Each structure stands twice: as structure tokens, then as C-alpha cells.
mmCIF file of C-alpha atoms in Angstrom:
data_model
loop_
_atom_site.group_PDB
_atom_site.id
_atom_site.type_symbol
_atom_site.label_atom_id
_atom_site.label_comp_id
_atom_site.label_asym_id
_atom_site.label_seq_id
_atom_site.Cartn_x
_atom_site.Cartn_y
_atom_site.Cartn_z
ATOM 1 C CA MET A 106 128.659 90.633 102.081
ATOM 2 C CA THR A 107 126.656 93.503 101.259
ATOM 3 C CA THR A 108 126.574 97.197 102.096
ATOM 4 C CA LEU A 109 123.409 98.754 101.878
ATOM 5 C CA ALA A 110 123.979 102.976 100.998
ATOM 6 C CA VAL A 111 120.497 104.893 101.826
ATOM 7 C CA PHE A 112 120.227 108.023 100.077
ATOM 8 C CA LYS A 113 117.554 110.639 98.914
ATOM 9 C CA TRP A 114 114.949 109.176 101.650
ATOM 10 C CA ALA A 115 113.637 112.516 103.238
ATOM 11 C CA MET A 116 111.810 115.463 102.067
ATOM 12 C CA ASP A 117 113.948 118.544 102.422
ATOM 13 C CA PRO A 118 112.172 120.744 105.014
ATOM 14 C CA HIS A 119 113.447 124.098 103.306
ATOM 15 C CA ASP A 120 110.827 122.915 100.999
ATOM 16 C CA GLU A 121 108.214 123.449 103.310
ATOM 17 C CA ARG A 122 106.046 126.650 103.567
ATOM 18 C CA VAL A 123 103.629 126.989 106.806
ATOM 19 C CA GLY A 124 101.171 130.166 105.916
ATOM 20 C CA VAL A 125 99.638 132.568 108.494
ATOM 21 C CA ASP A 126 96.209 130.168 108.681
ATOM 22 C CA GLY A 127 98.536 127.075 109.574
ATOM 23 C CA SER A 128 98.193 125.726 106.150
ATOM 24 C CA VAL A 129 101.371 123.485 105.011
ATOM 25 C CA LYS A 130 102.357 123.727 101.307
ATOM 26 C CA TRP A 131 105.742 121.821 99.769
ATOM 27 C CA LEU A 132 107.702 123.059 97.088
ATOM 28 C CA ALA A 133 108.877 119.386 96.173
ATOM 29 C CA ASP A 134 106.657 116.266 95.688
ATOM 30 C CA LYS A 135 109.689 113.621 96.533
ATOM 31 C CA PRO A 136 112.314 113.141 98.894
ATOM 32 C CA ALA A 137 115.607 115.041 98.061
ATOM 33 C CA VAL A 138 119.469 114.179 98.071
ATOM 34 C CA GLY A 139 120.560 114.721 101.850
ATOM 35 C CA ASP A 140 123.432 116.451 102.921
ATOM 36 C CA ASP A 141 124.944 113.659 104.394
ATOM 37 C CA ASP A 142 124.571 111.315 101.259
ATOM 38 C CA HIS A 143 127.723 111.654 99.704
ATOM 39 C CA GLU A 144 129.554 110.630 102.511
ATOM 40 C CA VAL A 145 127.222 107.725 103.108
ATOM 41 C CA VAL A 146 128.179 106.206 99.530
ATOM 42 C CA ARG A 147 131.961 106.957 100.904
ATOM 43 C CA VAL A 148 132.033 105.027 104.061
ATOM 44 C CA ALA A 149 129.639 102.274 102.600
ATOM 45 C CA CYS A 150 132.511 101.623 100.196
ATOM 46 C CA GLU A 151 135.436 101.958 102.845
ATOM 47 C CA ILE A 152 133.344 99.143 104.842
ATOM 48 C CA ALA A 153 132.478 96.688 101.742
ATOM 49 C CA GLY A 154 135.864 96.131 100.446
ATOM 50 C CA GLU A 155 135.762 93.362 98.178
ATOM 51 C CA GLY A 156 132.173 93.037 98.924
ATOM 52 C CA GLU A 157 129.257 94.681 97.255
ATOM 53 C CA VAL A 158 127.740 98.106 97.846
ATOM 54 C CA VAL A 159 124.272 98.728 96.964
ATOM 55 C CA GLY A 160 122.449 101.976 96.791
ATOM 56 C CA MET A 161 118.915 102.004 98.442
ATOM 57 C CA THR A 162 116.320 104.819 97.750
ATOM 58 C CA MET A 163 112.930 105.688 97.459
ATOM 59 C CA ALA A 164 111.057 105.663 94.212
ATOM 60 C CA SER A 165 111.410 109.124 92.395
ATOM 61 C CA GLY A 166 113.470 110.863 90.128
ATOM 62 C CA ASP A 167 117.040 110.115 89.328
ATOM 63 C CA THR A 168 118.242 106.833 91.007
ATOM 64 C CA ALA A 169 121.867 107.349 89.736
ATOM 65 C CA PHE A 170 123.070 109.095 92.752
ATOM 66 C CA ALA A 171 124.961 105.976 94.503
ATOM 67 C CA ALA A 172 125.585 104.213 91.282
ATOM 68 C CA ALA A 173 127.773 107.418 90.210
ATOM 69 C CA ARG A 174 129.705 107.277 93.303
ATOM 70 C CA GLY A 175 130.608 103.221 93.547
ATOM 71 C CA ALA A 176 127.440 101.355 93.936
ATOM 72 C CA LYS A 177 127.148 98.245 91.494
ATOM 73 C CA ARG A 178 123.388 98.417 91.511
ATOM 74 C CA THR A 179 120.338 100.330 93.233
ATOM 75 C CA LEU A 180 117.178 99.385 95.148
ATOM 76 C CA VAL A 181 113.842 101.495 94.792
ATOM 77 C CA ILE A 182 111.629 101.284 97.180
ATOM 78 C CA GLU A 183 107.893 101.637 95.894
ATOM 79 C CA GLY A 184 104.748 101.728 97.979
ATOM 80 C CA VAL A 185 105.741 104.614 100.206
ATOM 81 C CA ASP A 186 104.100 107.958 100.397
ATOM 82 C CA ALA A 187 107.030 111.110 100.162
ATOM 83 C CA MET A 188 105.335 112.628 103.054
ATOM 84 C CA ALA A 189 105.352 109.366 105.482
ATOM 85 C CA GLN A 190 106.339 109.696 108.899
ATOM 86 C CA PRO A 191 109.313 108.661 110.262
ATOM 87 C CA THR A 192 108.039 105.663 112.121
ATOM 88 C CA GLU A 193 106.816 104.937 108.573
ATOM 89 C CA LEU A 194 110.113 105.343 106.692
ATOM 90 C CA ALA A 195 111.939 103.097 109.230
ATOM 91 C CA ALA A 196 109.448 100.502 108.862
ATOM 92 C CA ALA A 197 109.624 100.642 104.818
ATOM 93 C CA LEU A 198 113.441 100.578 105.092
ATOM 94 C CA ALA A 199 113.503 97.815 107.278
ATOM 95 C CA SER A 200 111.165 95.667 105.211
ATOM 96 C CA ALA A 201 113.217 96.182 102.313
ATOM 97 C CA ILE A 202 116.273 95.521 103.997
ATOM 98 C CA LYS A 203 114.932 92.010 105.375
ATOM 99 C CA ALA A 204 114.166 91.010 101.741
ATOM 100 C CA GLN A 205 117.968 91.210 100.829
ATOM 101 C CA ASN A 206 120.553 88.773 101.509
ATOM 102 C CA ASP A 207 123.907 88.788 103.254
ATOM 103 C CA VAL A 208 123.457 92.709 104.253
ATOM 104 C CA ASP A 209 125.816 93.068 107.307
ATOM 105 C CA ALA A 210 126.073 96.779 107.236
ATOM 106 C CA VAL A 211 123.306 99.512 106.451
ATOM 107 C CA VAL A 212 125.022 103.126 106.394
ATOM 108 C CA ILE A 213 122.352 106.111 106.274
ATOM 109 C CA GLY A 214 122.904 109.737 106.672
ATOM 110 C CA ASP A 215 122.716 111.177 110.509
ATOM 111 C CA SER A 216 120.031 113.391 108.950
ATOM 112 C CA GLU A 217 118.918 116.633 110.630
ATOM 113 C CA TRP A 218 115.955 116.520 108.239
ATOM 114 C CA GLN A 219 114.588 113.070 110.066
ATOM 115 C CA PRO A 220 116.893 112.590 112.973
ATOM 116 C CA MET A 221 114.472 109.766 114.312
ATOM 117 C CA VAL A 222 114.850 107.379 111.253
ATOM 118 C CA ALA A 223 118.681 105.680 111.617
ATOM 119 C CA PRO A 224 117.732 104.668 115.270
ATOM 120 C CA MET A 225 114.362 103.945 114.683
ATOM 121 C CA LEU A 226 115.554 101.796 111.807
ATOM 122 C CA ALA A 227 118.197 99.879 113.872
ATOM 123 C CA SER A 228 115.397 99.159 116.304
ATOM 124 C CA GLU A 229 113.092 97.420 113.544
ATOM 125 C CA LEU A 230 116.183 95.496 112.346
ATOM 126 C CA GLY A 231 117.329 94.569 115.728
ATOM 127 C CA TRP A 232 120.596 95.625 115.022
ATOM 128 C CA PRO A 233 123.170 98.105 116.915
ATOM 129 C CA CYS A 234 123.145 101.689 115.600
ATOM 130 C CA VAL A 235 126.082 104.244 115.846
ATOM 131 C CA LEU A 236 125.595 108.066 115.261
ATOM 132 C CA ALA A 237 127.735 110.939 114.155
ATOM 133 C CA VAL A 238 129.790 108.436 112.148
ATOM 134 C CA ASP A 239 132.942 110.340 110.092
ATOM 135 C CA GLU A 240 134.518 106.780 109.158
ATOM 136 C CA ALA A 241 134.280 103.127 108.989
ATOM 137 C CA ARG A 242 136.285 100.043 108.473
ATOM 138 C CA ARG A 243 136.311 96.513 108.944
ATOM 139 C CA GLU A 244 137.919 94.206 110.812
ATOM 140 C CA GLY A 245 136.954 90.546 110.912
ATOM 141 C CA ASP A 246 133.153 90.147 111.736
ATOM 142 C CA SER A 247 133.105 93.542 113.557
ATOM 143 C CA LEU A 248 133.250 97.326 112.202
ATOM 144 C CA VAL A 249 135.763 99.892 113.787
ATOM 145 C CA VAL A 250 133.793 102.925 113.733
ATOM 146 C CA THR A 251 135.106 106.643 114.243
ATOM 147 C CA ARG A 252 132.270 108.877 115.270
ATOM 148 C CA ARG A 253 132.415 112.466 116.806
ATOM 149 C CA PHE A 254 132.530 112.555 120.579
ATOM 150 C CA GLY A 255 132.219 116.046 122.426
ATOM 151 C CA ALA A 256 135.093 118.269 120.682
ATOM 152 C CA GLY A 257 137.086 115.132 119.214
ATOM 153 C CA THR A 258 136.411 111.392 118.252
ATOM 154 C CA GLN A 259 136.301 108.021 119.620
ATOM 155 C CA ASP A 260 136.578 104.813 117.875
ATOM 156 C CA VAL A 261 134.148 102.207 118.547
ATOM 157 C CA ARG A 262 134.184 98.406 117.575
ATOM 158 C CA VAL A 263 130.715 97.218 116.721
ATOM 159 C CA SER A 264 129.576 93.603 115.973
ATOM 160 C CA ALA A 265 127.853 93.440 112.441
ATOM 161 C CA PRO A 266 125.313 93.637 111.111
ATOM 162 C CA ALA A 267 124.949 97.320 112.135
ATOM 163 C CA VAL A 268 123.708 100.550 111.348
ATOM 164 C CA LEU A 269 125.700 103.563 110.738
ATOM 165 C CA ALA A 270 124.804 106.977 110.708
ATOM 166 C CA VAL A 271 127.014 109.153 109.012
ATOM 167 C CA ALA A 272 126.922 112.894 109.470
ATOM 168 C CA ALA A 273 129.051 114.617 106.818
ATOM 169 C CA ARG A 274 131.395 117.569 107.932
ATOM 170 C CA ARG A 275 131.735 119.251 104.599
ATOM 171 C CA GLU A 276 130.047 119.460 101.214
ATOM 172 C CA GLU A 277 131.136 116.913 98.453
ATOM 173 C CA GLU A 278 134.403 118.271 97.038
ATOM 174 C CA GLN A 279 134.773 115.949 93.903
ATOM 175 C CA ARG A 280 131.568 115.635 92.375
ATOM 176 C CA PRO A 281 131.016 112.841 89.661
ATOM 177 C CA GLY A 282 131.043 114.176 86.354
ATOM 178 C CA MET A 283 128.419 113.858 83.591
ATOM 179 C CA ARG A 284 129.961 110.837 81.935
ATOM 180 C CA ALA A 285 130.449 108.957 85.354
ATOM 181 C CA ILE A 286 126.603 109.828 85.879
ATOM 182 C CA LEU A 287 125.232 108.732 82.675
ATOM 183 C CA GLN A 288 127.470 104.985 82.867
ATOM 184 C CA ALA A 289 125.545 105.167 86.376
ATOM 185 C CA ARG A 290 122.364 105.158 84.949
ATOM 186 C CA LYS A 291 123.065 102.169 82.768
ATOM 187 C CA LEU A 292 124.101 99.757 86.243
ATOM 188 C CA PRO A 293 121.159 97.566 87.524
ATOM 189 C CA VAL A 294 117.918 99.315 88.976
ATOM 190 C CA ASP A 295 115.513 97.127 91.032
ATOM 191 C CA ALA A 296 111.898 97.787 92.453
ATOM 192 C CA VAL A 297 111.405 96.472 95.820
ATOM 193 C CA SER A 298 107.996 96.981 98.003
ATOM 194 C CA ALA A 299 108.074 97.815 101.355
ATOM 195 C CA SER A 300 105.028 97.485 103.929
ATOM 196 C CA VAL A 301 104.358 100.427 106.346
ATOM 197 C CA GLU A 302 101.143 99.034 107.486
ATOM 198 C CA ASP A 303 99.848 98.935 111.424
ATOM 199 C CA GLN A 304 102.930 101.587 112.462
ATOM 200 C CA ALA A 305 102.487 103.778 114.800
ATOM 201 C CA CYS A 306 102.160 107.593 113.712
ATOM 202 C CA PHE A 307 101.932 111.014 115.130
ATOM 203 C CA THR A 308 98.705 112.808 115.144
ATOM 204 C CA THR A 309 99.002 116.174 113.904
ATOM 205 C CA GLN A 310 96.523 118.439 115.495
ATOM 206 C CA GLY A 311 97.358 121.793 114.044
ATOM 207 C CA THR A 312 100.287 123.799 112.975
ATOM 208 C CA HIS A 313 101.193 127.414 112.862
ATOM 209 C CA ALA A 314 103.877 130.012 111.684
ATOM 210 C CA PRO A 315 107.114 130.556 114.702
ATOM 211 C CA GLU A 316 106.179 133.303 116.457
ATOM 212 C CA THR A 317 108.491 135.903 116.246
ATOM 213 C CA ALA A 318 109.284 139.362 117.338
ATOM 214 C CA PRO A 319 109.743 142.072 114.691
ATOM 215 C CA ALA A 320 113.022 142.768 114.049
ATOM 216 C CA ARG A 321 114.369 146.549 113.384
ATOM 217 C CA ILE A 322 117.049 146.856 110.912
ATOM 218 C CA PHE A 323 119.534 149.825 111.330
ATOM 219 C CA ASP A 324 120.885 151.340 108.088
ATOM 220 C CA GLY A 325 122.508 154.182 108.605
ATOM 221 C CA SER A 326 124.834 155.710 105.718
ATOM 222 C CA ASN A 327 127.730 154.285 107.925
ATOM 223 C CA PRO A 328 128.590 152.377 111.118
ATOM 224 C CA GLU A 329 128.649 155.233 113.377
ATOM 225 C CA GLU A 330 125.419 156.377 112.325
ATOM 226 C CA ALA A 331 123.898 152.553 112.781
ATOM 227 C CA VAL A 332 125.195 152.556 116.266
ATOM 228 C CA SER A 333 123.808 155.754 117.473
ATOM 229 C CA GLN A 334 120.436 154.874 115.928
ATOM 230 C CA LEU A 335 120.807 151.527 117.964
ATOM 231 C CA ILE A 336 121.545 153.252 121.017
ATOM 232 C CA SER A 337 118.898 155.930 120.715
ATOM 233 C CA VAL A 338 116.361 152.955 120.368
ATOM 234 C CA LEU A 339 117.987 150.948 123.636
ATOM 235 C CA LYS A 340 117.375 153.999 125.945
ATOM 236 C CA SER A 341 114.001 154.584 124.551
ATOM 237 C CA GLU A 342 113.185 151.002 125.510
ATOM 238 C CA GLY A 343 114.756 151.198 129.009
ATOM 239 C CA VAL A 344 117.846 149.125 128.041
ATOM 240 C CA LEU A 345 120.280 151.467 128.648
#
């Protein structure tokens, strides 16, 4: 069976700039490696066991991220705009996944960048979806998934195939070295086309910078002076 690890599929919102006139500019023109992606590949490798782990990403830049962390090959989705909406991203991923054989688990980031995509992908596939995943293992035809629940965790048994949305707790501690990355770039990379036609999309009526109150910084030469300045202003504003 095949486990797909989806990585580098969303734009980093930190690269977005909104001007005072409402114009939007991006510092990047391609999806970035997400904060959860390293855990996505790790969980996919845990699930796969003797099966194959395949990376899946959008066509842009270096595609060796998953291969450097255990994937045996990588699928690159072509024909999808980098600025695609969540509905289009989910449809593109689903289209590419349906074209593969023997896929019984898709692992993707529980991304704050595009939080709608994982459940929408599961809906497109008609598979169950588990969010906030920490760990997962295979037991027979099922997956036992450890996910965050309140202040703790819970184990959920879900029938395969399924979509698991992983949320990383920390940054990657042991990143692949240059040798591993160079070897990963020699592994197979196959292009796949995805259809996003006739997908419902959001209509943007306008953008504007957030309305924020001006901030005042109290930079006294010492903490006592800064506190004195704060108290003085609070009194003048009628707060105290």
C-alpha cells in the first residue's frame, strides 16, 4: 500500500503585504515548506511500515524535501496556480491522489496557513479525516491515530483510507544533511496533472490593512521611569 505525504502546497502568509490602498503584493511566487511538513513525512513513514511513502507537492523549486526524509519518490502536481484558493487546492490534490494506485492514507499538514484544505480534501475523496494528529500507526486495515484533545490527547481508530492532518509541536530537531539532500535529488520525480475546473471559489470584494490603534512605547531610562510615564498617561486618559 502507498502512503502519501503532502508537503509544500500552500503560500506562506508572512510573504503577503497589504498596502494602505488595499493592494496585495507577495514577496514569493511559489508555495513554501510548511511548519508541519517535517512531521507529515515522519508520520507517513510510521504508517507505511513495509509499504511505500510517496511525497506529493506543487510544481515549484526543490522537490526533494520528502525524499530527504524517507519518501521513495515524489509526485509533482502541475497546472495549479500558486495563488489557488482552498477549494482549488483541495480539488487539485484530490485529482492527483485519485490517479494513483493503492493509496490508503494521505498525510498533510494541519496548516494554519490554509486550515480549510485538509477537511475539504477528505470531502473530495470521500474519506474520513482526523485533525490535530500527533502520531499514527497501522493495525490491520485500520489506523490508530493519536490526536490532541483539550489539554491532553486521545487515540482514535479510523478505517483506511483516510486523511490525517498533522500539527507539529516544535520545529524539526534533526534536519537532513547536504549529503542526504543530494541523494534525495536523485530519486524519481514524476509529474501529474490536476484538474480544478468548475470549482466553487470565493469572490474577493476588496482588501484593507487591519484597523489598529496607534501604540505608544514608554522607553524611560529605567523601569521606574517607564512605569511613571505609563501611570501619567493612564491618569490623563481618565483610566486611573
